[in-house]
Coordinates of C-alpha atoms in Angstrom, one line a residue:
M1 CA -303.3 30.1 -45.8
W2 CA -306.8 31.1 -47.1
Q3 CA -305.7 35.0 -45.7
R4 CA -302.3 35.2 -47.0
H5 CA -304.7 34.3 -50.5
K6 CA -306.8 35.7 -50.1
I7 CA -308.0 37.9 -53.4
L8 CA -305.2 35.5 -55.4
W9 CA -308.7 32.6 -54.3
I10 CA -311.1 35.1 -55.0
S11 CA -309.8 36.5 -58.0
I12 CA -310.3 33.0 -59.6
A13 CA -313.8 32.4 -58.4
A14 CA -314.6 35.1 -59.9
G15 CA -312.9 35.1 -62.9
W16 CA -314.7 31.6 -63.8
M17 CA -317.8 32.1 -62.5
L18 CA -317.7 35.0 -65.3
I19 CA -316.7 33.1 -67.8
A20 CA -319.6 30.5 -66.9
L21 CA -321.8 33.7 -66.6
S22 CA -320.7 34.5 -70.2
F23 CA -321.0 31.7 -71.8
T24 CA -324.7 31.3 -70.3
L25 CA -325.6 35.0 -71.4
N26 CA -323.8 34.0 -75.2
Y27 CA -326.0 30.5 -75.3
F28 CA -329.2 32.3 -74.2
F29 CA -329.4 35.3 -76.4
F30 CA -327.7 33.3 -79.5
S31 CA -329.8 30.0 -79.0
S32 CA -331.5 30.6 -83.4
H33 CA -328.2 31.7 -83.8
Y34 CA -326.2 28.3 -82.4
V35 CA -329.3 26.0 -84.4
T36 CA -329.0 27.6 -87.8
I37 CA -325.2 26.8 -87.6
F38 CA -326.1 23.4 -86.1
S39 CA -328.7 22.2 -88.0
T40 CA -327.1 19.8 -90.2
P41 CA -323.7 18.2 -89.6
P42 CA -321.0 20.4 -90.9
T43 CA -318.2 19.6 -93.6
L44 CA -314.8 19.2 -93.2
L45 CA -313.5 21.3 -95.4
Q46 CA -316.7 24.6 -94.6
M47 CA -315.0 24.2 -91.1
L48 CA -311.3 23.8 -91.9
V49 CA -312.8 27.4 -93.3
W50 CA -314.9 28.6 -90.5
E51 CA -312.6 28.2 -87.9
I52 CA -308.4 28.4 -89.3
P53 CA -308.7 32.7 -90.0
Y54 CA -310.2 32.4 -86.5
W55 CA -307.3 31.8 -85.5
I56 CA -304.8 32.8 -87.3
L57 CA -306.4 36.4 -86.2
W58 CA -306.3 35.1 -82.7
A59 CA -302.4 34.5 -83.6
A60 CA -301.6 38.2 -84.9
L61 CA -303.1 39.7 -82.1
A62 CA -301.0 37.3 -79.6
P63 CA -298.7 39.9 -79.3
V64 CA -301.0 42.9 -78.6
V65 CA -302.1 40.9 -75.9
F66 CA -298.4 40.3 -74.4
L67 CA -297.7 44.0 -75.1
I68 CA -300.9 45.1 -72.9
T69 CA -299.5 42.2 -70.5
R70 CA -295.7 43.8 -69.4
R71 CA -297.6 47.2 -69.7
F72 CA -299.8 46.4 -67.3
P73 CA -298.8 43.3 -64.8
L74 CA -300.5 41.3 -62.3
E75 CA -299.5 42.8 -59.3
R76 CA -300.2 42.4 -55.7
Q77 CA -300.0 47.1 -56.0
S78 CA -301.8 47.3 -59.1
W79 CA -304.4 44.6 -59.5
L80 CA -307.4 45.9 -59.1
R81 CA -306.7 48.4 -61.6
N82 CA -305.1 46.9 -64.1
A83 CA -307.0 43.7 -64.0
S84 CA -310.1 46.3 -65.2
I85 CA -307.5 47.2 -68.0
H86 CA -307.5 43.6 -69.3
A87 CA -311.0 43.0 -68.9
A88 CA -311.5 46.0 -70.5
A89 CA -309.1 45.4 -73.3
G90 CA -310.3 41.6 -73.9
I91 CA -313.5 42.8 -74.5
G92 CA -311.9 45.4 -77.4
L93 CA -309.7 42.7 -78.9
A94 CA -312.7 40.2 -78.7
I95 CA -314.9 42.9 -80.7
A96 CA -311.3 44.8 -82.9
H97 CA -311.3 40.4 -84.0
R98 CA -314.8 40.0 -84.9
I99 CA -315.0 42.8 -86.7
V100 CA -312.0 41.8 -88.4
Y101 CA -313.3 38.6 -88.8
L102 CA -316.5 38.7 -89.9
P103 CA -315.8 39.6 -93.6
I104 CA -312.7 37.5 -94.4
C105 CA -315.9 35.0 -94.2
W106 CA -318.8 36.4 -95.3
L107 CA -315.4 36.6 -98.9
L108 CA -314.9 32.7 -98.1
Y109 CA -318.6 32.0 -97.8
V110 CA -320.0 30.7 -95.2
D111 CA -323.4 29.8 -94.9
V112 CA -324.1 31.6 -91.9
Y113 CA -322.5 34.7 -92.5
R114 CA -322.7 34.7 -96.4
K115 CA -326.4 34.7 -95.3
M116 CA -326.6 37.4 -94.9
P117 CA -327.8 40.8 -96.5
S118 CA -325.1 43.1 -96.1
L119 CA -322.2 43.9 -93.6
T120 CA -324.4 45.8 -92.3
D121 CA -326.0 43.0 -91.1
L122 CA -323.7 40.8 -90.3
Y123 CA -322.3 43.1 -88.0
A124 CA -325.8 43.5 -86.1
S125 CA -326.4 40.0 -86.0
D126 CA -323.2 37.6 -85.2
L127 CA -321.0 40.7 -83.8
L128 CA -320.9 39.8 -80.0
F129 CA -321.1 36.6 -81.2
N130 CA -319.0 33.5 -79.1
L131 CA -317.9 36.6 -77.6
P132 CA -316.6 34.7 -74.1
T133 CA -314.5 32.6 -76.8
G134 CA -312.6 35.8 -77.8
L135 CA -312.5 36.5 -73.9
M136 CA -310.7 32.9 -73.1
C137 CA -308.3 33.2 -75.7
Y138 CA -307.3 36.6 -74.2
G139 CA -307.0 35.0 -71.2
T140 CA -304.5 31.7 -72.5
F141 CA -302.5 34.6 -73.7
L142 CA -302.9 36.6 -70.3
L143 CA -301.9 33.4 -68.7
V144 CA -299.2 33.0 -71.1
S145 CA -297.8 36.4 -70.8
N146 CA -297.5 35.9 -67.2
V147 CA -295.7 32.3 -66.9
I148 CA -293.2 33.5 -69.3
E149 CA -292.9 36.9 -67.6
Y150 CA -292.5 34.7 -64.4
Y151 CA -289.9 32.4 -65.5
E152 CA -288.0 35.5 -66.7
Q153 CA -288.0 36.9 -63.3
S154 CA -287.2 34.1 -61.7
Q155 CA -283.6 33.0 -64.5
A156 CA -283.3 36.8 -64.0
G157 CA -283.5 36.8 -59.7
K158 CA -280.4 34.2 -60.3
L159 CA -278.9 35.0 -62.5
R160 CA -278.3 37.9 -60.2
A161 CA -277.1 35.9 -57.3
S162 CA -275.4 33.6 -59.2
Q163 CA -273.7 36.7 -59.6
L164 CA -273.0 37.6 -56.2
E165 CA -272.4 34.5 -54.9
A166 CA -269.5 34.9 -57.3
Q167 CA -268.9 38.1 -56.4
L168 CA -268.5 37.4 -52.7
A169 CA -265.8 34.0 -53.6
Q170 CA -264.1 36.7 -55.5
S171 CA -264.1 38.8 -53.0
Q172 CA -263.4 36.6 -50.5
L173 CA -260.8 34.4 -52.4
L174 CA -258.4 37.8 -52.8
A175 CA -258.8 38.8 -49.5
L176 CA -257.1 35.4 -48.5
K177 CA -254.8 35.8 -51.4
M178 CA -253.4 39.7 -50.3
Q179 CA -253.2 38.4 -46.8
L180 CA -250.3 36.4 -47.7
H181 CA -247.6 39.4 -49.1
P182 CA -247.4 41.1 -46.3
H183 CA -246.6 38.2 -44.3
F184 CA -244.1 37.1 -46.5
L185 CA -242.8 41.5 -47.3
F186 CA -242.1 41.9 -43.4
N187 CA -240.1 38.9 -43.5
T188 CA -237.2 39.7 -46.8
L189 CA -237.7 43.4 -45.3
N190 CA -235.9 42.4 -42.5
S191 CA -233.8 40.0 -44.5
I192 CA -232.4 42.9 -46.6
S193 CA -231.7 45.0 -43.3
A194 CA -230.3 42.3 -41.4
L195 CA -228.0 42.2 -44.6
Q196 CA -227.5 45.0 -45.5
M197 CA -224.9 45.4 -42.6
T198 CA -223.1 42.1 -42.8
D199 CA -223.2 41.2 -46.7
V200 CA -224.3 44.4 -49.2
E201 CA -223.6 41.9 -52.2
A202 CA -226.3 39.4 -50.6
A203 CA -228.8 42.0 -49.5
N204 CA -228.7 43.5 -53.7
R205 CA -229.5 40.3 -54.4
M206 CA -232.3 39.7 -52.7
T207 CA -233.7 43.0 -52.9
A208 CA -233.0 42.4 -57.5
R209 CA -235.2 39.1 -56.6
L210 CA -237.8 40.5 -54.3
G211 CA -238.4 43.2 -57.5
D212 CA -238.7 40.5 -59.7
F213 CA -241.5 38.5 -57.8
L214 CA -243.0 41.3 -57.0
R215 CA -243.5 42.3 -60.5
M216 CA -244.3 38.5 -61.5
T217 CA -247.5 39.2 -58.1
L218 CA -249.0 42.0 -60.5
D219 CA -248.6 40.7 -63.2
N220 CA -251.1 38.0 -62.2
V221 CA -253.3 40.3 -59.4
G222 CA -256.5 39.1 -61.0
A223 CA -256.3 35.5 -61.5
Q224 CA -257.3 32.9 -59.8
E225 CA -255.3 29.8 -60.9
V226 CA -252.6 30.2 -63.7
T227 CA -250.5 27.4 -65.2
L228 CA -248.0 25.0 -62.8
R229 CA -245.2 26.2 -65.8
Q230 CA -246.2 29.9 -64.1
E231 CA -246.1 28.9 -60.5
M232 CA -243.8 27.4 -60.8
E233 CA -241.3 30.2 -61.7
F234 CA -243.1 32.3 -59.8
L235 CA -241.7 29.4 -56.4
R236 CA -238.2 30.1 -58.3
C237 CA -238.1 33.2 -57.4
Y238 CA -239.5 33.3 -54.0
L239 CA -237.3 30.2 -53.5
E240 CA -233.6 31.9 -54.7
I241 CA -234.7 35.2 -52.3
E242 CA -235.4 31.8 -49.6
R243 CA -230.9 30.4 -50.2
I244 CA -229.9 34.2 -49.9
R245 CA -230.8 34.8 -46.1
F246 CA -230.3 30.9 -45.0
Q247 CA -227.4 29.5 -48.3
D248 CA -226.4 26.2 -47.0
R249 CA -228.7 25.8 -44.4
M250 CA -231.8 24.3 -46.8
E251 CA -231.4 22.3 -49.3
L252 CA -234.4 21.4 -52.1
T253 CA -234.8 19.0 -54.5
M254 CA -237.9 19.2 -57.0
D255 CA -239.5 16.1 -59.1
I256 CA -242.2 17.7 -61.5
D257 CA -244.1 15.4 -63.7
P258 CA -243.1 17.7 -67.7
D259 CA -247.4 16.9 -68.1
A260 CA -248.0 18.3 -65.1
L261 CA -246.6 22.1 -65.8
D262 CA -250.2 22.7 -67.8
V263 CA -252.4 22.3 -65.4
H264 CA -254.7 25.4 -64.1
V265 CA -253.6 26.1 -61.1
P266 CA -254.8 28.5 -57.6
N267 CA -252.3 31.5 -58.6
L268 CA -249.4 31.4 -55.4
I269 CA -251.2 28.6 -54.5
L270 CA -247.6 26.8 -53.7
Q271 CA -244.7 29.6 -51.8
P272 CA -247.3 29.4 -48.2
L273 CA -246.8 25.4 -48.5
L274 CA -242.7 26.1 -49.0
E275 CA -242.5 29.4 -46.5
N276 CA -243.9 26.9 -44.1
S277 CA -242.1 24.3 -44.8
I278 CA -239.0 26.7 -44.1
K279 CA -240.0 28.0 -40.9
Y280 CA -240.1 24.8 -39.1
T281 CA -236.6 22.9 -41.4
V282 CA -234.4 25.9 -41.4
L283 CA -235.3 28.9 -39.0
L284 CA -236.7 26.5 -35.9
R285 CA -234.6 24.0 -35.3
T286 CA -230.1 23.9 -36.4
G287 CA -228.3 21.9 -39.1
T288 CA -229.8 21.5 -43.7
G289 CA -233.4 21.5 -43.5
H290 CA -234.3 19.9 -46.8
I291 CA -237.6 19.6 -48.4
Q292 CA -239.1 17.9 -51.7
I293 CA -241.4 19.5 -53.9
R294 CA -242.9 16.4 -56.1
A295 CA -246.2 17.3 -58.4
N296 CA -248.1 14.2 -61.4
R297 CA -251.1 14.1 -62.8
S298 CA -253.2 11.6 -64.2
A299 CA -255.9 11.9 -65.9
E300 CA -258.8 13.9 -63.8
V301 CA -255.9 14.9 -60.6
L302 CA -252.6 16.8 -60.1
R303 CA -251.0 16.1 -56.8
V304 CA -248.9 17.6 -55.3
Q305 CA -246.7 17.7 -52.5
V306 CA -244.0 19.3 -50.2
E307 CA -243.0 17.0 -48.1
D308 CA -239.4 18.2 -45.4
D309 CA -238.0 17.1 -42.3
G310 CA -238.7 19.3 -39.9
I311 CA -239.6 19.2 -36.2
G312 CA -243.4 18.0 -37.6
L313 CA -246.8 17.4 -36.8
Q314 CA -247.1 19.5 -33.4
M315 CA -250.3 18.5 -30.9
P316 CA -252.4 21.8 -29.3
R317 CA -252.4 21.3 -25.9
N318 CA -256.4 19.9 -24.9
S319 CA -256.9 19.0 -28.0
N320 CA -256.8 15.1 -30.3
Q321 CA -255.7 16.7 -33.4
V322 CA -252.5 16.8 -35.9
T323 CA -251.3 21.0 -36.2
R324 CA -249.5 23.0 -37.8
G325 CA -248.7 26.5 -38.9
G326 CA -251.0 29.4 -39.4
V327 CA -252.1 31.4 -41.8
G328 CA -250.8 30.6 -44.6
L329 CA -251.3 27.0 -45.2
S330 CA -255.1 28.0 -43.1
N331 CA -255.1 30.2 -46.6
T332 CA -254.7 27.3 -48.5
K333 CA -257.0 24.7 -47.8
E334 CA -259.6 27.6 -47.5
R335 CA -258.6 28.8 -51.4
L336 CA -258.9 25.2 -52.8
R337 CA -262.9 25.2 -50.3
Q338 CA -263.8 28.0 -52.5
L339 CA -262.3 27.8 -55.6
Y340 CA -263.3 22.8 -56.0
G341 CA -265.5 22.3 -53.5
N342 CA -265.3 18.6 -52.9
L343 CA -263.2 18.0 -56.0
Q344 CA -260.0 19.0 -54.1
S345 CA -258.5 17.4 -51.5
F346 CA -255.1 19.1 -48.6
A347 CA -253.9 17.0 -45.6
L348 CA -250.9 17.1 -43.1
D349 CA -249.7 13.4 -42.6
H350 CA -246.4 13.3 -41.1
S351 CA -243.8 12.0 -43.4
S352 CA -241.2 9.8 -43.5
S353 CA -238.3 11.9 -42.5
G354 CA -239.8 12.6 -38.9
G355 CA -240.9 16.6 -40.3
V356 CA -244.2 16.5 -42.8
L357 CA -245.3 15.7 -45.7
V358 CA -248.2 18.3 -47.7
T359 CA -250.9 16.7 -49.6
M360 CA -252.8 18.6 -52.0
E361 CA -254.8 17.2 -55.4
I362 CA -257.0 20.0 -57.8
P363 CA -259.2 18.2 -60.3
I364 CA -258.1 19.1 -63.3
H365 CA -259.5 21.2 -65.4
R366 CA -259.5 23.9 -68.8
N367 CA -260.3 26.8 -68.0
G368 CA -258.0 28.8 -65.5
N369 CA -260.3 31.4 -64.8

């Protein structure tokens, strides 16, 4: 601790010692002046006339001190050179202050200065009087300026860190979202390829819907959130593709609260949930699969549920935790965590029909992005 801040502590000790020596010398060399000043108690008006111009002048000099401080900051690399500059500037401004202050006091009939026969005599007598107070004024402004500079740098550092963190989160979210498209596109293109051999009209409809799907994706490529209404339009386009693909093997019901349609949700958040349900309800078993989508809102939370009657949750070997799905569900869960932190929830449960119930809760807020 001592070794790391040795220069700082030595500088502080030397600074206070210089102040003590400066005041001591001032009292010693101008002792007769103090006797003259305080021989009788001054009136309040005399003190005001004496003091107010003094501090107004220092207030006018404060911007100069701030400029010098910003030009010559007390940094570790150049502290000795800049400290010398500040010492010289402090003495110079203190003397400049006296050069302006003394004639003002002389004109205002301050007793102790008015007794001097001329300004030349006044300068010769009092130019260096109260120099320590002037240096302390300069030091105070120097300290305040450094504190302000430190605070601004600290705030700027926090802002940069916050911006970098937001950019990182944005990149992670974009990466998670982009992982979803190739997965879906490969399946759709394979389906179109298969249909072209057996049902050209269905292949053409699927191609058209795929075009709509990609157009809607590009329209919202930079948006992390859209309204539930936009998300449902996107989802209907996706489901039309899947209905062409599976025809009467997939039944879908929707129960969407109209008041929930204007709530903002993560862009493309529902498609992987539906894709996962279709996989475990239609693809991996025979017969017709049933999927339900429900959405309702309370004052602060939007709840979205996707329920199916598929093969249910699986329990991996050597694990006591049920699971289902791969990249789609894990990405959905991670996107919710990135966007809303602890304000969101995502859960997989057994449904009453033997399949899986996915429940997602999102905080309601006004701004989408």
